[in-house]
Coordinates of C-alpha atoms in Angstrom, one line a residue:
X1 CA 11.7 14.3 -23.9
X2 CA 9.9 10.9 -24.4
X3 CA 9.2 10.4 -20.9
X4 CA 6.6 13.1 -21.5
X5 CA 4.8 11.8 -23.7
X6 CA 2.8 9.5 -21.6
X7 CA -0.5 11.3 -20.5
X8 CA -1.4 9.1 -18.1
X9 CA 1.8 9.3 -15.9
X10 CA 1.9 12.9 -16.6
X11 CA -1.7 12.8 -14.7
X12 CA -0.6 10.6 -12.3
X13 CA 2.3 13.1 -11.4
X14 CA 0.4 16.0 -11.5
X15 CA -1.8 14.3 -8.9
X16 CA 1.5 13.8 -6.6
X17 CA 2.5 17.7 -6.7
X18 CA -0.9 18.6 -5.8
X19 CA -1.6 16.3 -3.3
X20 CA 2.2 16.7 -1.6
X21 CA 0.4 20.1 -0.8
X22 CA -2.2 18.6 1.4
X23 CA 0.6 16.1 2.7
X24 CA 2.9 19.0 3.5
X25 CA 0.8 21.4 4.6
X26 CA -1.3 18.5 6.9
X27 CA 0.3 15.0 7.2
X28 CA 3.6 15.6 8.3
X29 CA 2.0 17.7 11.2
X30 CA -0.4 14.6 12.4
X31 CA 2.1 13.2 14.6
X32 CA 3.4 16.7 15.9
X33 CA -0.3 17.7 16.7
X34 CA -1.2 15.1 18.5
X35 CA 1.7 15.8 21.0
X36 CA 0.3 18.8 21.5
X37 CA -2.8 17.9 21.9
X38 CA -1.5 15.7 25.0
X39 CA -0.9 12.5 23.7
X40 CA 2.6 11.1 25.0
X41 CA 5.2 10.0 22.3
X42 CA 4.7 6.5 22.5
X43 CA 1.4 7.0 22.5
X44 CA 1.6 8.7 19.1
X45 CA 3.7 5.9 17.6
X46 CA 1.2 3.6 19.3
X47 CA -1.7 5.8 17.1
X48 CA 0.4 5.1 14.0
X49 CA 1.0 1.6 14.4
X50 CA -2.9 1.3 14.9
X51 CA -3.1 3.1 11.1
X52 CA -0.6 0.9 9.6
X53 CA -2.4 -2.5 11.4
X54 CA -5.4 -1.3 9.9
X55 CA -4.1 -1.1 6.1
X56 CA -3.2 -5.0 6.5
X57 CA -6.0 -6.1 7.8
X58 CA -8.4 -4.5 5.5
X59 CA -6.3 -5.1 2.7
X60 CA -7.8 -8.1 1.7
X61 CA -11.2 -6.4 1.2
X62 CA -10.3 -4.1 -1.8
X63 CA -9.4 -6.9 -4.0
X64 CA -13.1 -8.0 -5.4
X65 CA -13.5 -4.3 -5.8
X66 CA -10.4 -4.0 -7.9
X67 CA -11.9 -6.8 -10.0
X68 CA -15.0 -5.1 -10.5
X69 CA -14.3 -1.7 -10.9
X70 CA -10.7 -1.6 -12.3
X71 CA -8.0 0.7 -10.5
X72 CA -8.9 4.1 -11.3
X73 CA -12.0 4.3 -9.3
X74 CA -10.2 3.0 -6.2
X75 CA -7.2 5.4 -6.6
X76 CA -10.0 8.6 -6.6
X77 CA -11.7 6.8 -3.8
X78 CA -8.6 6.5 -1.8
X79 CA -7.3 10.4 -3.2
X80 CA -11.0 11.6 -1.8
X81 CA -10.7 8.8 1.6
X82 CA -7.5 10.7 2.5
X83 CA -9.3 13.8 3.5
X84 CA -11.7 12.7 5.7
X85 CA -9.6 12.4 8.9
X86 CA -8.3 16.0 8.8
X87 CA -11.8 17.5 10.7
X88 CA -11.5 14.6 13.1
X89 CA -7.6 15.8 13.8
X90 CA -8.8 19.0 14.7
X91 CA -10.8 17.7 17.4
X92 CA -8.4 15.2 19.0
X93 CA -7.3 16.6 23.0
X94 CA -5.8 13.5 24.4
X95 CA -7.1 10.1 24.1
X96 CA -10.8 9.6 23.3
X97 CA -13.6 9.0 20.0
X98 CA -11.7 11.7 17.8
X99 CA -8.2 10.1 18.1
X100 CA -9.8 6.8 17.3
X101 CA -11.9 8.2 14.6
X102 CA -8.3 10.0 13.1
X103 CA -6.6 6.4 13.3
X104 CA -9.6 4.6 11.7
X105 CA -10.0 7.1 8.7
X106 CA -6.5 7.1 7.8
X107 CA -6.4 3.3 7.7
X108 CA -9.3 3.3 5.0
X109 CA -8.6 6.2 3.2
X110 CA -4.8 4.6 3.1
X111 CA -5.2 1.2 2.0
X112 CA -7.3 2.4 -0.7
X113 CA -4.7 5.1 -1.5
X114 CA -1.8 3.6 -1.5
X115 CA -2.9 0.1 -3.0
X116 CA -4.6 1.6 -6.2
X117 CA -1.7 4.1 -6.9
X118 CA 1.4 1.8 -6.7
X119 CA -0.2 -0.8 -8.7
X120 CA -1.4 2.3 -11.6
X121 CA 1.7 4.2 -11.5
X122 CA 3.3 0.6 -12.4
X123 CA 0.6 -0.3 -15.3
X124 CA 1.0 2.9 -17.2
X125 CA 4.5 3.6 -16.6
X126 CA 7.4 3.2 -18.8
X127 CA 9.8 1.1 -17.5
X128 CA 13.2 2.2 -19.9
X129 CA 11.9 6.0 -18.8
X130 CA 10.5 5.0 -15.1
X131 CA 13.7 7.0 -13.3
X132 CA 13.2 10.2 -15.5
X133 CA 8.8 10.0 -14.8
X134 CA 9.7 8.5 -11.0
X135 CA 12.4 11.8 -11.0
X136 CA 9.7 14.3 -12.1
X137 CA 7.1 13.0 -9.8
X138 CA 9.9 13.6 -6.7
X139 CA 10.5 16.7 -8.2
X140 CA 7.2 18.4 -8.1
X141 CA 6.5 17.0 -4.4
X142 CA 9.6 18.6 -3.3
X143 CA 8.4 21.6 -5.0
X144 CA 5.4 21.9 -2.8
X145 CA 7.1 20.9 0.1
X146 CA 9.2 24.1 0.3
X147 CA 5.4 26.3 0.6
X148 CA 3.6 23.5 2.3
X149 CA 5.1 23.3 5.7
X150 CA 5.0 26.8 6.0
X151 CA 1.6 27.3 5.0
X152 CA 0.5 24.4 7.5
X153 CA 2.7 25.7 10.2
X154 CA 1.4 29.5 10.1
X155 CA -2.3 28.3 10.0
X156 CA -1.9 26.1 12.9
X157 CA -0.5 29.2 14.7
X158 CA -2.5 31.9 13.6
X159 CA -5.7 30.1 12.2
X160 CA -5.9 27.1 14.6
X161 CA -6.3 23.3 13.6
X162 CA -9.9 23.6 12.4
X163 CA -9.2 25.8 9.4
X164 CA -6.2 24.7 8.7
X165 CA -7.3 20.8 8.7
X166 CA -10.2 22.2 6.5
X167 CA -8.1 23.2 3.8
X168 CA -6.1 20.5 3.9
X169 CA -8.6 18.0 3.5
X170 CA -10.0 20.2 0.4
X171 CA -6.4 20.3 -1.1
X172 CA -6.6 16.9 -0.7
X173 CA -9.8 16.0 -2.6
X174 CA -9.4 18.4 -5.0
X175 CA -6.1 16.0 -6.0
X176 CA -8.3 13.9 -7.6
X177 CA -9.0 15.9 -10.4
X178 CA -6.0 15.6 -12.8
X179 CA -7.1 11.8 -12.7
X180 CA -10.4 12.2 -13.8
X181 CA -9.6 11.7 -17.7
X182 CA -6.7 9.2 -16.9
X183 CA -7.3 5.9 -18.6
X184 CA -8.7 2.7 -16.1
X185 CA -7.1 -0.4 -15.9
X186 CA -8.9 -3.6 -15.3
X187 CA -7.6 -6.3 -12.9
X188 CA -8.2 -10.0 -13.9
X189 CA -10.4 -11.6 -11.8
X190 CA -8.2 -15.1 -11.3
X191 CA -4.1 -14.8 -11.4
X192 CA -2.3 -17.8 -10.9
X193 CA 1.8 -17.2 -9.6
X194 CA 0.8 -13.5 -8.7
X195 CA 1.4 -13.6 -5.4
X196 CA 4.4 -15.5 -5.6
X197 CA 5.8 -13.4 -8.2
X198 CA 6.1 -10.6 -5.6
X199 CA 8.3 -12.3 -3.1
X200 CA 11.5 -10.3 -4.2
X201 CA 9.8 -6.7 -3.8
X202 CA 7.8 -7.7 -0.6
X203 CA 11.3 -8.6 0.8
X204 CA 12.5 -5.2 -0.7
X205 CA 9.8 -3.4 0.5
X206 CA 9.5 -4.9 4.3
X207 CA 12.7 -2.9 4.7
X208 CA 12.0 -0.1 3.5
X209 CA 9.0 -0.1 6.1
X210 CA 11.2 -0.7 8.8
X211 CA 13.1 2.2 7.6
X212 CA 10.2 4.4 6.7
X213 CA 9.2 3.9 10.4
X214 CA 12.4 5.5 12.0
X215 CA 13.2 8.0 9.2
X216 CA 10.4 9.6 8.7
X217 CA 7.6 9.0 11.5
X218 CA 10.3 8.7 14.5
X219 CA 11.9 11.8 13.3
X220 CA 9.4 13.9 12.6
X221 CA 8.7 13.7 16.7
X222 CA 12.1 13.9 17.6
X223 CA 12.8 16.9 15.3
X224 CA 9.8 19.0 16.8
X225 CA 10.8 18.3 20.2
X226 CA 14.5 19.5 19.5
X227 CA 12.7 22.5 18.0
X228 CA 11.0 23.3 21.3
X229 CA 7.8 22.3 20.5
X230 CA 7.5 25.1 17.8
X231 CA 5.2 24.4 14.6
X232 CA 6.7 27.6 13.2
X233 CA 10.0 26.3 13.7
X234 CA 9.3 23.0 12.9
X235 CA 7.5 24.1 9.4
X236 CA 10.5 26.2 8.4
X237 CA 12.8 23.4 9.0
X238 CA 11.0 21.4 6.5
X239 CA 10.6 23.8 3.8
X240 CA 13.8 24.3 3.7
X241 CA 14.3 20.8 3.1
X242 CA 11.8 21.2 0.5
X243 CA 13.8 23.7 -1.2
X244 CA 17.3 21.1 -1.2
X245 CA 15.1 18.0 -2.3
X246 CA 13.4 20.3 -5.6
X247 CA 17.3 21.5 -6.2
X248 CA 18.4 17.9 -6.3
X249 CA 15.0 15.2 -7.4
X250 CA 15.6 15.6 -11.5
X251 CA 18.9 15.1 -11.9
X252 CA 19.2 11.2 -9.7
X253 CA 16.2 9.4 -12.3
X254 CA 18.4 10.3 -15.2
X255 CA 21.5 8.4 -14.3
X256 CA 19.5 5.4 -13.4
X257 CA 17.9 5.5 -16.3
X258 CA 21.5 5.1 -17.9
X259 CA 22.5 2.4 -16.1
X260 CA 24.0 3.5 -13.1
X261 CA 21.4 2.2 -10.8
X262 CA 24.0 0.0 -8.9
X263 CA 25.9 2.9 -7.8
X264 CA 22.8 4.8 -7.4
X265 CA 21.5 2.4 -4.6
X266 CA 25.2 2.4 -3.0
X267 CA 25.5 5.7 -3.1
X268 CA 22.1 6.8 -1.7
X269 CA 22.1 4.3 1.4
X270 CA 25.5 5.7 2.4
X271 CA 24.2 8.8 2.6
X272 CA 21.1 7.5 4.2
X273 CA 22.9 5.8 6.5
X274 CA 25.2 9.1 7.5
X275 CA 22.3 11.0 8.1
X276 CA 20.7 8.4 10.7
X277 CA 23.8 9.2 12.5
X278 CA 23.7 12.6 12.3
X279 CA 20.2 12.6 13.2
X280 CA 21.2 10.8 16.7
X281 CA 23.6 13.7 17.4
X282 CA 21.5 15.9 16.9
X283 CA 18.8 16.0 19.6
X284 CA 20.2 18.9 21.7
X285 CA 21.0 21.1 19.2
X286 CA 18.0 22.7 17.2
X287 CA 20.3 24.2 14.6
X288 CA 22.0 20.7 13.7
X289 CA 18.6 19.0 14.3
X290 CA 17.8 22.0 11.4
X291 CA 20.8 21.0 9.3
X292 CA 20.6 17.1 9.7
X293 CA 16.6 18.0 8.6
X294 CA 17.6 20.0 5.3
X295 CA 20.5 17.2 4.5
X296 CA 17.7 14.6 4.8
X297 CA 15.7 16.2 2.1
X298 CA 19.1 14.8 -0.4
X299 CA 17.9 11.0 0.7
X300 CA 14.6 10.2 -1.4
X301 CA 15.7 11.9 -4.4
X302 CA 18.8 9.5 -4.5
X303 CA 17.0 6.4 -3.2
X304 CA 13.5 6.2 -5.0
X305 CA 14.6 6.4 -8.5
X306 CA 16.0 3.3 -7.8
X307 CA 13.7 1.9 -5.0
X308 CA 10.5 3.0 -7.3
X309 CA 12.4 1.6 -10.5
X310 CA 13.2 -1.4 -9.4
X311 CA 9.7 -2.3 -7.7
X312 CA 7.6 -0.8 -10.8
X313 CA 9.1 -2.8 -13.1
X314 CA 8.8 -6.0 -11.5
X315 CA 5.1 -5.4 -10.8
X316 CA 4.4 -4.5 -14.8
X317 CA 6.6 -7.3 -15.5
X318 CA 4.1 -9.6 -12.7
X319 CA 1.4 -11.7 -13.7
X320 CA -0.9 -8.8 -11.6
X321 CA 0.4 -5.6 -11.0
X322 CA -2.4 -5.0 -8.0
X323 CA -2.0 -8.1 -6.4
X324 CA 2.1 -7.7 -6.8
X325 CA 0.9 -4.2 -4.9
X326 CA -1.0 -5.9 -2.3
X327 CA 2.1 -8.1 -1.5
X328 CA 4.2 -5.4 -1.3
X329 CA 2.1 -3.0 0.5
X330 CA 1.6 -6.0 3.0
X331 CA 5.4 -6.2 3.5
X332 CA 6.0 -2.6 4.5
X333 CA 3.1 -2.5 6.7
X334 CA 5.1 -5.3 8.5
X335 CA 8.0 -4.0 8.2
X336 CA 6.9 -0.2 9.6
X337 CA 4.7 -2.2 12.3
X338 CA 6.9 -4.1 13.9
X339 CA 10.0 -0.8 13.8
X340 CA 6.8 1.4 15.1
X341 CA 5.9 -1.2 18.4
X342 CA 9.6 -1.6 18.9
X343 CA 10.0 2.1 19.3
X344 CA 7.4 3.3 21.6
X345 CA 8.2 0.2 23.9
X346 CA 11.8 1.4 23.9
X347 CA 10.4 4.9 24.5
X348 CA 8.2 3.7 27.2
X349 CA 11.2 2.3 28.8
X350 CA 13.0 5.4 29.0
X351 CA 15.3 5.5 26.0
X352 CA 16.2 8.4 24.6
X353 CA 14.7 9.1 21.1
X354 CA 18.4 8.6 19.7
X355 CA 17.7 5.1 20.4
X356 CA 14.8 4.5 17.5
X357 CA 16.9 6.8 15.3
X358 CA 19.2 4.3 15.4
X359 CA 16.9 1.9 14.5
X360 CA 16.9 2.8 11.1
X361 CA 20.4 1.4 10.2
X362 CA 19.9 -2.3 10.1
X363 CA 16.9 -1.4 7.8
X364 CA 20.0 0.4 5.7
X365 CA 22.0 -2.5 5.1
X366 CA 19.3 -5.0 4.2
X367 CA 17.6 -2.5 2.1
X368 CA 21.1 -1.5 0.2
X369 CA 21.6 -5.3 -0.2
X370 CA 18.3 -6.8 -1.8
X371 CA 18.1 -3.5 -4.2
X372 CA 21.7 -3.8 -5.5
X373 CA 21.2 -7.1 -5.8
X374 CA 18.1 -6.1 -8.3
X375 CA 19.9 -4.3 -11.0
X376 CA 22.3 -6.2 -13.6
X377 CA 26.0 -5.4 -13.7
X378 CA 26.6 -3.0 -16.2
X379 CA 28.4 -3.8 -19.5
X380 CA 31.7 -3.2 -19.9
X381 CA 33.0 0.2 -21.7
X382 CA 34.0 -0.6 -25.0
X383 CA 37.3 -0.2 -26.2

């Protein structure tokens, strides 16, 4: 197994599984906790938004310290940033200083994140074995995703938010640690063309953030209020989607990896694209809200060994992999920004939360078109 033999990604990957804990256990209940806590559910999109506008407009302000310190410090400092807004969470009731505190937090500790691990999981990747190493990595969140959710929903329950946020946050920082003997990697401090260069993916990827925003944030509200409210119910329901994604995450890097990545990205935006529908339909029904919730887990495992392929390679291939990241990055916060404001104003309005379901689909099409459009045709078969 070559793919294995790069210590670095291995690291890297090892990070993701751990950290997917903390994510699992903590992140995926922010939104949910603040509804219970009282905030309204545009307001909650309204608090996300806020996050996501904060990773743009800070953006700009990491890049001196990526030329000075290289990208493994910021990755740790981002891993470490992450848990910081978990004690703040458990003090949020309504709006007020520890809601704005939560929002603020998760900006920093995001931008930092999220800049510093795209552009290092790009640099010391492989690109002929990047669906097999992006494969693995999906495969050991989904593995803590089956105990994660459960874990975070029974400690909400029976521990309450400050011990559970606690732990969370601990989990989170103690992520950091398989990267500690990972190798850095400097950034140059002038790149002519880099910015340019990542035109393609920051198209690629401003879809994906549109999609992002009604696929995972708008669901996650609208599948806890079909569960009545529940965080028990609303835990299981993801771990069992945990369970489908570990079945299914191997197997999808492995055929793009042989080629098939056309009908890969065809295949997985169909599918996508299905379950946005069935999403819709689901509202008044907990058990197919459950279902459509399970099904969903089938969608990143097809999609981001091509999505994570295809936008990897072009930023090794780049001029700067970290400023290729920060164009990118830049896009889906558009992207997820503009799909978040839409929603809560349609919410606001009186739509029902069917309607920013729906919203995904256009982000579908666009998507399935400018990452087709990435891969070559593959030979012919000989005869």
């Amino acid at each position: 197994m070559a793919f294995l033999r790069n210590d670095a990604i291995n690291r890297v990957n090892l990070h993701s599984g751990v950290q997917a804990l903390a994510q699992g256990a903590g992140h995926v209940f922010v939104l949910v906790f603040l509804l219970k806590a009282g905030i309204s559910v545009p307001l909650a999109l309204l608090a996300e938004a806020g996050i996501v506008a904060g990773r743009f407009a800070l953006r700009p302000l990491v890049l001196p310290l990526a030329r000075r310190f290289g990208l493994k410090p910021l990755l740790i400092a981002g891993v470490v940033g992450l848990a910081v807004p978990y004690p703040f969470l458990a003090h949020v009731d309504g709006l007020g200083w520890p809601l704005a505190a939560v929002v603020a937090a998760f900006s920093v500790g995001e931008v930092f994140y999220w800049l510093a691990y795209n552009a290092y999981y790009a640099a010391v990747g492989d690109p002929e074995h990047r669906g097999h190493q992006v494969g693995l990595r999906e495969a050991l969140v989904s593995l803590a995703n089956i105990a994660a959710p459960l874990l975070g929903a029974w400690g909400l329950a029976a521990a309450g938010p400050h011990w559970t946020f606690a732990l969370v946050g601990l989990v989170q920082a103690l992520s950091a640690l398989p990267l500690l003997g990972a190798p850095n990697v400097p950034v140059q401090a002038r790149v002519p063309g880099a910015f340019r260069a990542a035109t393609p993916g920051m198209l690629m990827i401003a879809m994906d953030g549109w999609l992002d925003a009604s696929f995972f944030f708008v669901w996650q509200v609208a599948l806890f209020v079909a569960l009545g409210e529940s965080f028990r119910a609303y835990g299981g329901a993801l771990a069992l989607a945990g369970l489908v994604g570990a079945a299914c995450a191997p197997l999808l890097g492995r055929y793009v990896d042989r080629g098939h990545a056309r009908r890969a990205v065809l295949v997985a935006y169909a599918v996508i694209a299905g379950l946005v529908l069935m999403r819709a339909a689901s509202l008044t029904s907990p058990w197919l809200a459950i279902t459509a919730n399970a099904l969903s887990a089938l969608a990143m495992p097809l999609l981001l060994p091509s999505l994570a392929s295809a936008i990897y390679n072009l930023s090794k291939a780049s001029p700067c992999p970290f400023r290729f990241a920060m164009a990118t990055e830049a896009g889906w916060d558009i992207g997820c920004f503009t799909a978040l404001l839409t929603a809560a104003a349609l919410l606001a309005s009186g739509a029902s939360l069917a309607v920013p379901l729906l919203m995904g689909l256009p982000g579908v099409a666009m998507g399935a078109w400018l990452l087709w459009r990435q891969f070559p045709r593959p030979p012919p078969a000989a005869a």
